[in-house]
mmCIF file of C-alpha atoms in Angstrom:
data_model
loop_
_atom_site.group_PDB
_atom_site.id
_atom_site.type_symbol
_atom_site.label_atom_id
_atom_site.label_comp_id
_atom_site.label_asym_id
_atom_site.label_seq_id
_atom_site.Cartn_x
_atom_site.Cartn_y
_atom_site.Cartn_z
ATOM 1 C CA UNK T 1 -9.888 -44.517 85.844
ATOM 2 C CA UNK T 2 -12.303 -47.350 85.189
ATOM 3 C CA UNK T 3 -11.939 -49.635 82.182
ATOM 4 C CA UNK T 4 -14.920 -51.478 80.766
ATOM 5 C CA UNK T 5 -14.614 -54.630 78.683
ATOM 6 C CA UNK T 6 -15.900 -54.555 75.087
ATOM 7 C CA UNK T 7 -19.230 -56.104 76.101
ATOM 8 C CA UNK T 8 -19.789 -53.263 78.546
ATOM 9 C CA UNK T 9 -19.065 -50.795 75.776
ATOM 10 C CA UNK T 10 -22.313 -51.846 74.128
ATOM 11 C CA UNK T 11 -24.261 -50.248 76.967
ATOM 12 C CA UNK T 12 -21.952 -47.281 77.172
ATOM 13 C CA UNK T 13 -21.616 -46.238 73.573
ATOM 14 C CA UNK T 14 -23.722 -48.202 71.126
ATOM 15 C CA UNK T 15 -27.055 -49.579 72.272
ATOM 16 C CA UNK T 16 -29.885 -48.392 74.526
ATOM 17 C CA UNK T 17 -28.400 -47.930 77.968
ATOM 18 C CA UNK T 18 -29.748 -50.610 80.262
ATOM 19 C CA UNK T 19 -28.590 -52.338 83.404
ATOM 20 C CA UNK T 20 -30.730 -54.900 85.171
ATOM 21 C CA UNK T 21 -28.708 -56.246 88.068
ATOM 22 C CA UNK T 22 -29.119 -56.421 91.798
ATOM 23 C CA UNK T 23 -28.658 -52.940 93.199
ATOM 24 C CA UNK T 24 -29.104 -51.243 89.800
ATOM 25 C CA UNK T 25 -32.207 -51.570 87.630
ATOM 26 C CA UNK T 26 -32.531 -48.761 85.128
ATOM 27 C CA UNK T 27 -33.327 -48.031 81.511
ATOM 28 C CA UNK T 28 -31.866 -44.813 80.137
ATOM 29 C CA UNK T 29 -32.706 -43.137 76.837
ATOM 30 C CA UNK T 30 -31.530 -41.919 74.433
ATOM 31 C CA UNK T 31 -28.458 -44.181 74.277
ATOM 32 C CA UNK T 32 -26.269 -41.287 73.109
ATOM 33 C CA UNK T 33 -26.532 -37.629 72.159
ATOM 34 C CA UNK T 34 -25.256 -36.086 68.918
ATOM 35 C CA UNK T 35 -25.990 -32.361 69.062
ATOM 36 C CA UNK T 36 -24.927 -29.061 67.501
ATOM 37 C CA UNK T 37 -23.927 -26.229 69.846
ATOM 38 C CA UNK T 38 -23.151 -22.569 69.131
ATOM 39 C CA UNK T 39 -20.406 -20.812 71.098
ATOM 40 C CA UNK T 40 -21.871 -18.487 73.707
ATOM 41 C CA UNK T 41 -25.316 -20.118 73.539
ATOM 42 C CA UNK T 42 -26.210 -22.757 76.150
ATOM 43 C CA UNK T 43 -27.926 -25.900 74.907
ATOM 44 C CA UNK T 44 -30.168 -27.864 77.280
ATOM 45 C CA UNK T 45 -30.779 -31.579 76.769
ATOM 46 C CA UNK T 46 -32.834 -34.191 78.627
ATOM 47 C CA UNK T 47 -32.216 -37.884 79.223
ATOM 48 C CA UNK T 48 -34.856 -40.135 80.736
ATOM 49 C CA UNK T 49 -34.081 -42.548 83.550
ATOM 50 C CA UNK T 50 -36.661 -45.270 84.173
ATOM 51 C CA UNK T 51 -36.246 -47.199 87.405
ATOM 52 C CA UNK T 52 -37.584 -50.744 87.005
ATOM 53 C CA UNK T 53 -36.587 -52.138 90.408
ATOM 54 C CA UNK T 54 -39.101 -53.314 92.993
ATOM 55 C CA UNK T 55 -37.935 -50.814 95.602
ATOM 56 C CA UNK T 56 -36.929 -47.157 95.407
ATOM 57 C CA UNK T 57 -33.719 -46.641 93.479
ATOM 58 C CA UNK T 58 -31.023 -44.189 94.515
ATOM 59 C CA UNK T 59 -28.625 -42.878 91.888
ATOM 60 C CA UNK T 60 -25.586 -40.638 91.588
ATOM 61 C CA UNK T 61 -25.046 -38.649 88.399
ATOM 62 C CA UNK T 62 -21.759 -37.084 87.297
ATOM 63 C CA UNK T 63 -19.660 -36.477 84.200
ATOM 64 C CA UNK T 64 -16.568 -38.326 82.967
ATOM 65 C CA UNK T 65 -14.100 -38.032 80.156
ATOM 66 C CA UNK T 66 -13.564 -41.194 78.128
ATOM 67 C CA UNK T 67 -11.307 -42.822 75.572
ATOM 68 C CA UNK T 68 -11.956 -45.695 73.172
ATOM 69 C CA UNK T 69 -9.186 -48.268 72.835
ATOM 70 C CA UNK T 70 -8.086 -50.187 69.763
ATOM 71 C CA UNK T 71 -9.948 -53.214 71.183
ATOM 72 C CA UNK T 72 -13.168 -51.131 71.297
ATOM 73 C CA UNK T 73 -13.060 -51.011 75.094
ATOM 74 C CA UNK T 74 -14.010 -47.673 76.630
ATOM 75 C CA UNK T 75 -12.151 -46.170 79.572
ATOM 76 C CA UNK T 76 -13.948 -43.613 81.739
ATOM 77 C CA UNK T 77 -12.009 -41.109 83.836
ATOM 78 C CA UNK T 78 -12.991 -38.658 86.578
ATOM 79 C CA UNK T 79 -9.845 -36.665 85.870
ATOM 80 C CA UNK T 80 -10.108 -33.876 83.330
ATOM 81 C CA UNK T 81 -8.286 -34.702 80.113
ATOM 82 C CA UNK T 82 -6.031 -32.084 78.519
ATOM 83 C CA UNK T 83 -8.760 -30.974 76.096
ATOM 84 C CA UNK T 84 -11.772 -31.753 78.297
ATOM 85 C CA UNK T 85 -14.930 -29.726 77.716
ATOM 86 C CA UNK T 86 -16.604 -30.920 80.921
ATOM 87 C CA UNK T 87 -16.152 -27.480 82.572
ATOM 88 C CA UNK T 88 -18.770 -26.296 80.044
ATOM 89 C CA UNK T 89 -21.288 -28.900 81.263
ATOM 90 C CA UNK T 90 -23.811 -28.282 84.033
ATOM 91 C CA UNK T 91 -25.947 -31.112 85.420
ATOM 92 C CA UNK T 92 -29.292 -30.762 87.165
ATOM 93 C CA UNK T 93 -28.381 -32.565 90.378
ATOM 94 C CA UNK T 94 -25.850 -35.099 91.628
ATOM 95 C CA UNK T 95 -28.159 -37.532 93.416
ATOM 96 C CA UNK T 96 -31.775 -38.559 93.014
ATOM 97 C CA UNK T 97 -34.233 -41.197 94.188
ATOM 98 C CA UNK T 98 -36.784 -42.762 91.838
ATOM 99 C CA UNK T 99 -39.842 -44.771 92.871
ATOM 100 C CA UNK T 100 -40.415 -48.258 91.406
ATOM 101 C CA UNK T 101 -41.633 -48.029 87.805
ATOM 102 C CA UNK T 102 -41.232 -44.250 87.709
ATOM 103 C CA UNK T 103 -39.387 -42.183 85.111
ATOM 104 C CA UNK T 104 -37.258 -39.121 85.705
ATOM 105 C CA UNK T 105 -36.408 -36.540 83.031
ATOM 106 C CA UNK T 106 -32.876 -35.461 83.889
ATOM 107 C CA UNK T 107 -31.550 -32.190 82.461
ATOM 108 C CA UNK T 108 -28.032 -31.161 81.575
ATOM 109 C CA UNK T 109 -26.652 -28.145 79.758
ATOM 110 C CA UNK T 110 -23.656 -27.499 77.479
ATOM 111 C CA UNK T 111 -22.372 -23.905 77.399
ATOM 112 C CA UNK T 112 -19.238 -23.414 75.267
ATOM 113 C CA UNK T 113 -17.830 -19.916 75.851
ATOM 114 C CA UNK T 114 -18.225 -17.251 73.195
ATOM 115 C CA UNK T 115 -15.314 -17.376 70.784
ATOM 116 C CA UNK T 116 -14.740 -21.121 71.165
ATOM 117 C CA UNK T 117 -13.127 -22.311 67.914
ATOM 118 C CA UNK T 118 -14.751 -25.152 65.971
ATOM 119 C CA UNK T 119 -14.257 -28.485 67.703
ATOM 120 C CA UNK T 120 -16.083 -31.574 68.908
ATOM 121 C CA UNK T 121 -16.889 -31.749 72.615
ATOM 122 C CA UNK T 122 -17.120 -35.334 73.936
ATOM 123 C CA UNK T 123 -18.022 -36.461 77.446
ATOM 124 C CA UNK T 124 -20.152 -38.994 79.305
ATOM 125 C CA UNK T 125 -23.083 -38.583 81.676
ATOM 126 C CA UNK T 126 -22.583 -41.323 84.274
ATOM 127 C CA UNK T 127 -25.580 -42.791 86.133
ATOM 128 C CA UNK T 128 -24.463 -44.914 89.070
ATOM 129 C CA UNK T 129 -26.610 -46.993 91.418
ATOM 130 C CA UNK T 130 -26.139 -46.229 95.125
ATOM 131 C CA UNK T 131 -27.822 -49.370 96.436
ATOM 132 C CA UNK T 132 -25.321 -52.211 95.961
ATOM 133 C CA UNK T 133 -26.678 -55.630 96.871
ATOM 134 C CA UNK T 134 -24.746 -58.276 98.747
ATOM 135 C CA UNK T 135 -24.169 -61.367 96.636
ATOM 136 C CA UNK T 136 -23.844 -64.544 98.671
ATOM 137 C CA UNK T 137 -21.553 -67.358 97.591
ATOM 138 C CA UNK T 138 -18.255 -68.544 98.939
ATOM 139 C CA UNK T 139 -17.749 -64.890 99.836
ATOM 140 C CA UNK T 140 -20.057 -61.920 100.226
ATOM 141 C CA UNK T 141 -19.356 -58.761 98.272
ATOM 142 C CA UNK T 142 -21.310 -55.716 97.080
ATOM 143 C CA UNK T 143 -22.569 -55.518 93.519
ATOM 144 C CA UNK T 144 -23.382 -52.148 92.007
ATOM 145 C CA UNK T 145 -23.590 -50.812 88.489
ATOM 146 C CA UNK T 146 -23.414 -47.735 86.328
ATOM 147 C CA UNK T 147 -24.155 -46.598 82.799
ATOM 148 C CA UNK T 148 -22.293 -44.055 80.708
ATOM 149 C CA UNK T 149 -24.343 -42.091 78.160
ATOM 150 C CA UNK T 150 -21.984 -40.597 75.587
ATOM 151 C CA UNK T 151 -22.467 -37.031 74.355
ATOM 152 C CA UNK T 152 -20.988 -35.724 71.079
ATOM 153 C CA UNK T 153 -21.446 -31.945 70.780
ATOM 154 C CA UNK T 154 -20.331 -30.349 67.506
ATOM 155 C CA UNK T 155 -19.271 -26.744 68.095
ATOM 156 C CA UNK T 156 -19.138 -24.717 64.922
ATOM 157 C CA UNK T 157 -18.462 -26.135 61.474
ATOM 158 C CA UNK T 158 -17.021 -29.585 62.168
ATOM 159 C CA UNK T 159 -17.708 -32.843 60.340
ATOM 160 C CA UNK T 160 -16.276 -36.351 59.929
ATOM 161 C CA UNK T 161 -14.371 -37.341 56.818
ATOM 162 C CA UNK T 162 -14.226 -41.129 56.647
ATOM 163 C CA UNK T 163 -12.181 -43.145 54.164
ATOM 164 C CA UNK T 164 -11.504 -46.848 53.671
ATOM 165 C CA UNK T 165 -7.821 -47.314 54.540
ATOM 166 C CA UNK T 166 -7.744 -51.075 53.938
ATOM 167 C CA UNK T 167 -9.475 -54.413 54.397
ATOM 168 C CA UNK T 168 -8.612 -57.651 56.171
ATOM 169 C CA UNK T 169 -10.040 -60.924 57.428
ATOM 170 C CA UNK T 170 -9.713 -61.623 61.146
ATOM 171 C CA UNK T 171 -10.563 -64.668 63.224
ATOM 172 C CA UNK T 172 -13.184 -64.195 65.941
ATOM 173 C CA UNK T 173 -14.082 -67.288 67.933
ATOM 174 C CA UNK T 174 -12.409 -69.418 65.293
ATOM 175 C CA UNK T 175 -14.520 -67.957 62.469
ATOM 176 C CA UNK T 176 -13.446 -65.465 59.767
ATOM 177 C CA UNK T 177 -14.866 -61.955 59.893
ATOM 178 C CA UNK T 178 -14.596 -59.324 57.168
ATOM 179 C CA UNK T 179 -13.120 -56.096 58.537
ATOM 180 C CA UNK T 180 -12.657 -52.606 57.109
ATOM 181 C CA UNK T 181 -9.976 -50.227 58.352
ATOM 182 C CA UNK T 182 -11.684 -46.834 58.451
ATOM 183 C CA UNK T 183 -9.744 -43.587 58.855
ATOM 184 C CA UNK T 184 -11.289 -40.308 59.953
ATOM 185 C CA UNK T 185 -9.510 -37.257 58.508
ATOM 186 C CA UNK T 186 -12.258 -34.887 59.663
ATOM 187 C CA UNK T 187 -12.905 -32.848 62.792
ATOM 188 C CA UNK T 188 -15.861 -34.794 64.270
ATOM 189 C CA UNK T 189 -16.709 -38.399 65.080
ATOM 190 C CA UNK T 190 -18.243 -40.437 62.267
ATOM 191 C CA UNK T 191 -19.947 -43.788 61.764
ATOM 192 C CA UNK T 192 -20.444 -46.058 58.785
ATOM 193 C CA UNK T 193 -24.011 -46.762 57.708
ATOM 194 C CA UNK T 194 -25.828 -48.595 54.979
ATOM 195 C CA UNK T 195 -25.812 -52.037 53.361
ATOM 196 C CA UNK T 196 -23.700 -53.648 50.661
ATOM 197 C CA UNK T 197 -24.045 -56.869 48.676
ATOM 198 C CA UNK T 198 -22.025 -59.915 49.672
ATOM 199 C CA UNK T 199 -21.463 -63.254 47.941
ATOM 200 C CA UNK T 200 -19.637 -66.058 49.722
ATOM 201 C CA UNK T 201 -17.589 -68.968 48.326
ATOM 202 C CA UNK T 202 -20.695 -71.153 48.103
ATOM 203 C CA UNK T 203 -22.595 -68.561 46.086
ATOM 204 C CA UNK T 204 -24.773 -67.453 49.008
ATOM 205 C CA UNK T 205 -25.894 -63.853 48.514
ATOM 206 C CA UNK T 206 -26.387 -61.701 51.603
ATOM 207 C CA UNK T 207 -26.600 -58.108 52.717
ATOM 208 C CA UNK T 208 -23.657 -56.921 54.813
ATOM 209 C CA UNK T 209 -23.774 -54.065 57.307
ATOM 210 C CA UNK T 210 -20.987 -52.337 59.265
ATOM 211 C CA UNK T 211 -20.720 -52.383 63.049
ATOM 212 C CA UNK T 212 -22.073 -49.211 64.654
ATOM 213 C CA UNK T 213 -18.746 -48.123 66.137
ATOM 214 C CA UNK T 214 -17.589 -44.508 66.365
ATOM 215 C CA UNK T 215 -14.461 -43.437 64.498
ATOM 216 C CA UNK T 216 -13.016 -40.432 66.305
ATOM 217 C CA UNK T 217 -11.151 -37.635 64.485
ATOM 218 C CA UNK T 218 -7.590 -38.637 63.629
ATOM 219 C CA UNK T 219 -8.271 -42.324 64.278
ATOM 220 C CA UNK T 220 -8.176 -45.437 62.141
ATOM 221 C CA UNK T 221 -10.516 -48.105 63.512
ATOM 222 C CA UNK T 222 -11.387 -51.652 62.484
ATOM 223 C CA UNK T 223 -15.071 -51.972 61.588
ATOM 224 C CA UNK T 224 -16.529 -55.459 61.071
ATOM 225 C CA UNK T 225 -18.967 -56.273 58.269
ATOM 226 C CA UNK T 226 -21.661 -58.725 59.319
ATOM 227 C CA UNK T 227 -24.426 -60.503 57.391
ATOM 228 C CA UNK T 228 -27.915 -59.184 58.008
ATOM 229 C CA UNK T 229 -30.119 -61.872 59.544
ATOM 230 C CA UNK T 230 -33.408 -62.658 57.760
ATOM 231 C CA UNK T 231 -36.430 -61.765 59.866
ATOM 232 C CA UNK T 232 -36.927 -64.327 62.628
ATOM 233 C CA UNK T 233 -33.824 -66.290 61.630
ATOM 234 C CA UNK T 234 -30.178 -66.332 62.753
ATOM 235 C CA UNK T 235 -27.558 -64.669 60.594
ATOM 236 C CA UNK T 236 -26.138 -67.099 58.013
ATOM 237 C CA UNK T 237 -22.624 -68.470 58.374
ATOM 238 C CA UNK T 238 -20.475 -67.393 55.463
ATOM 239 C CA UNK T 239 -17.765 -69.297 53.633
ATOM 240 C CA UNK T 240 -14.725 -67.284 52.656
ATOM 241 C CA UNK T 241 -13.481 -65.860 50.352
ATOM 242 C CA UNK T 242 -16.277 -63.298 50.579
ATOM 243 C CA UNK T 243 -16.976 -60.750 47.858
ATOM 244 C CA UNK T 244 -18.399 -57.407 48.988
ATOM 245 C CA UNK T 245 -19.606 -54.679 46.655
ATOM 246 C CA UNK T 246 -21.631 -51.526 47.053
ATOM 247 C CA UNK T 247 -21.601 -48.142 48.758
ATOM 248 C CA UNK T 248 -21.443 -47.427 52.458
ATOM 249 C CA UNK T 249 -22.387 -44.019 53.825
ATOM 250 C CA UNK T 250 -21.171 -41.503 56.375
ATOM 251 C CA UNK T 251 -23.651 -38.656 56.505
ATOM 252 C CA UNK T 252 -23.911 -37.413 52.919
ATOM 253 C CA UNK T 253 -20.599 -38.979 51.869
ATOM 254 C CA UNK T 254 -20.497 -42.310 50.015
ATOM 255 C CA UNK T 255 -17.685 -44.823 50.358
ATOM 256 C CA UNK T 256 -17.591 -47.265 47.397
ATOM 257 C CA UNK T 257 -16.356 -50.779 48.096
ATOM 258 C CA UNK T 258 -15.526 -53.644 45.737
ATOM 259 C CA UNK T 259 -13.245 -56.162 47.414
ATOM 260 C CA UNK T 260 -12.727 -59.858 48.138
ATOM 261 C CA UNK T 261 -11.971 -60.928 51.706
ATOM 262 C CA UNK T 262 -9.588 -63.886 51.780
ATOM 263 C CA UNK T 263 -10.226 -66.927 54.023
#
């Protein structure tokens, strides 16, 4: 199993999948897939790999299972988990070469068997560079890279059911951060969306938005609220206590919030 630090999770789960390092120079879109699949009916999807290196890029593609830790670090595994749906996944090819500046539309297919009960199928499409570069320093060692594109496939009638389980203030880099504890009592992964009004101890009024982190079924996860930065400016520093009021969203559901975060 391979464990990525939280910063690597950004590429794997949250933001557009990019890696621009020696031996691996690719842009992959979309950053994740959230699709609906019917049992007994294959669903084909396409991700685009753009090679931005100066020489031909060679890549290996395969699937992994994954877990998301309490620290928001993702762990990828080649081994099939107990409830893995990867046997239902077919990929176009395992290796490919892409010319400099070229794009490749890579196909994969999800085929849940007929009669599959409602559930969420989660896996990762891994794109790994096969041209590691030698980095010279006190020692010489190969540097490679890979990107995991996460797929959430809803089979049948499944949906998230998010609820605010509590609030707290945590210290990050010596600064307070407002955090929501979000529980998912549903059968599919959910995310918080939207904006709420915030007022800090100095009377500064801001918009607050939740981190775009997935909350898997049966989980309770800490989701940070951050001030929205004005266009072209850095996000303001807030003085606690911080008052937050408004409605966050998860799909069509609304989660009302009216709370004060202590210093």
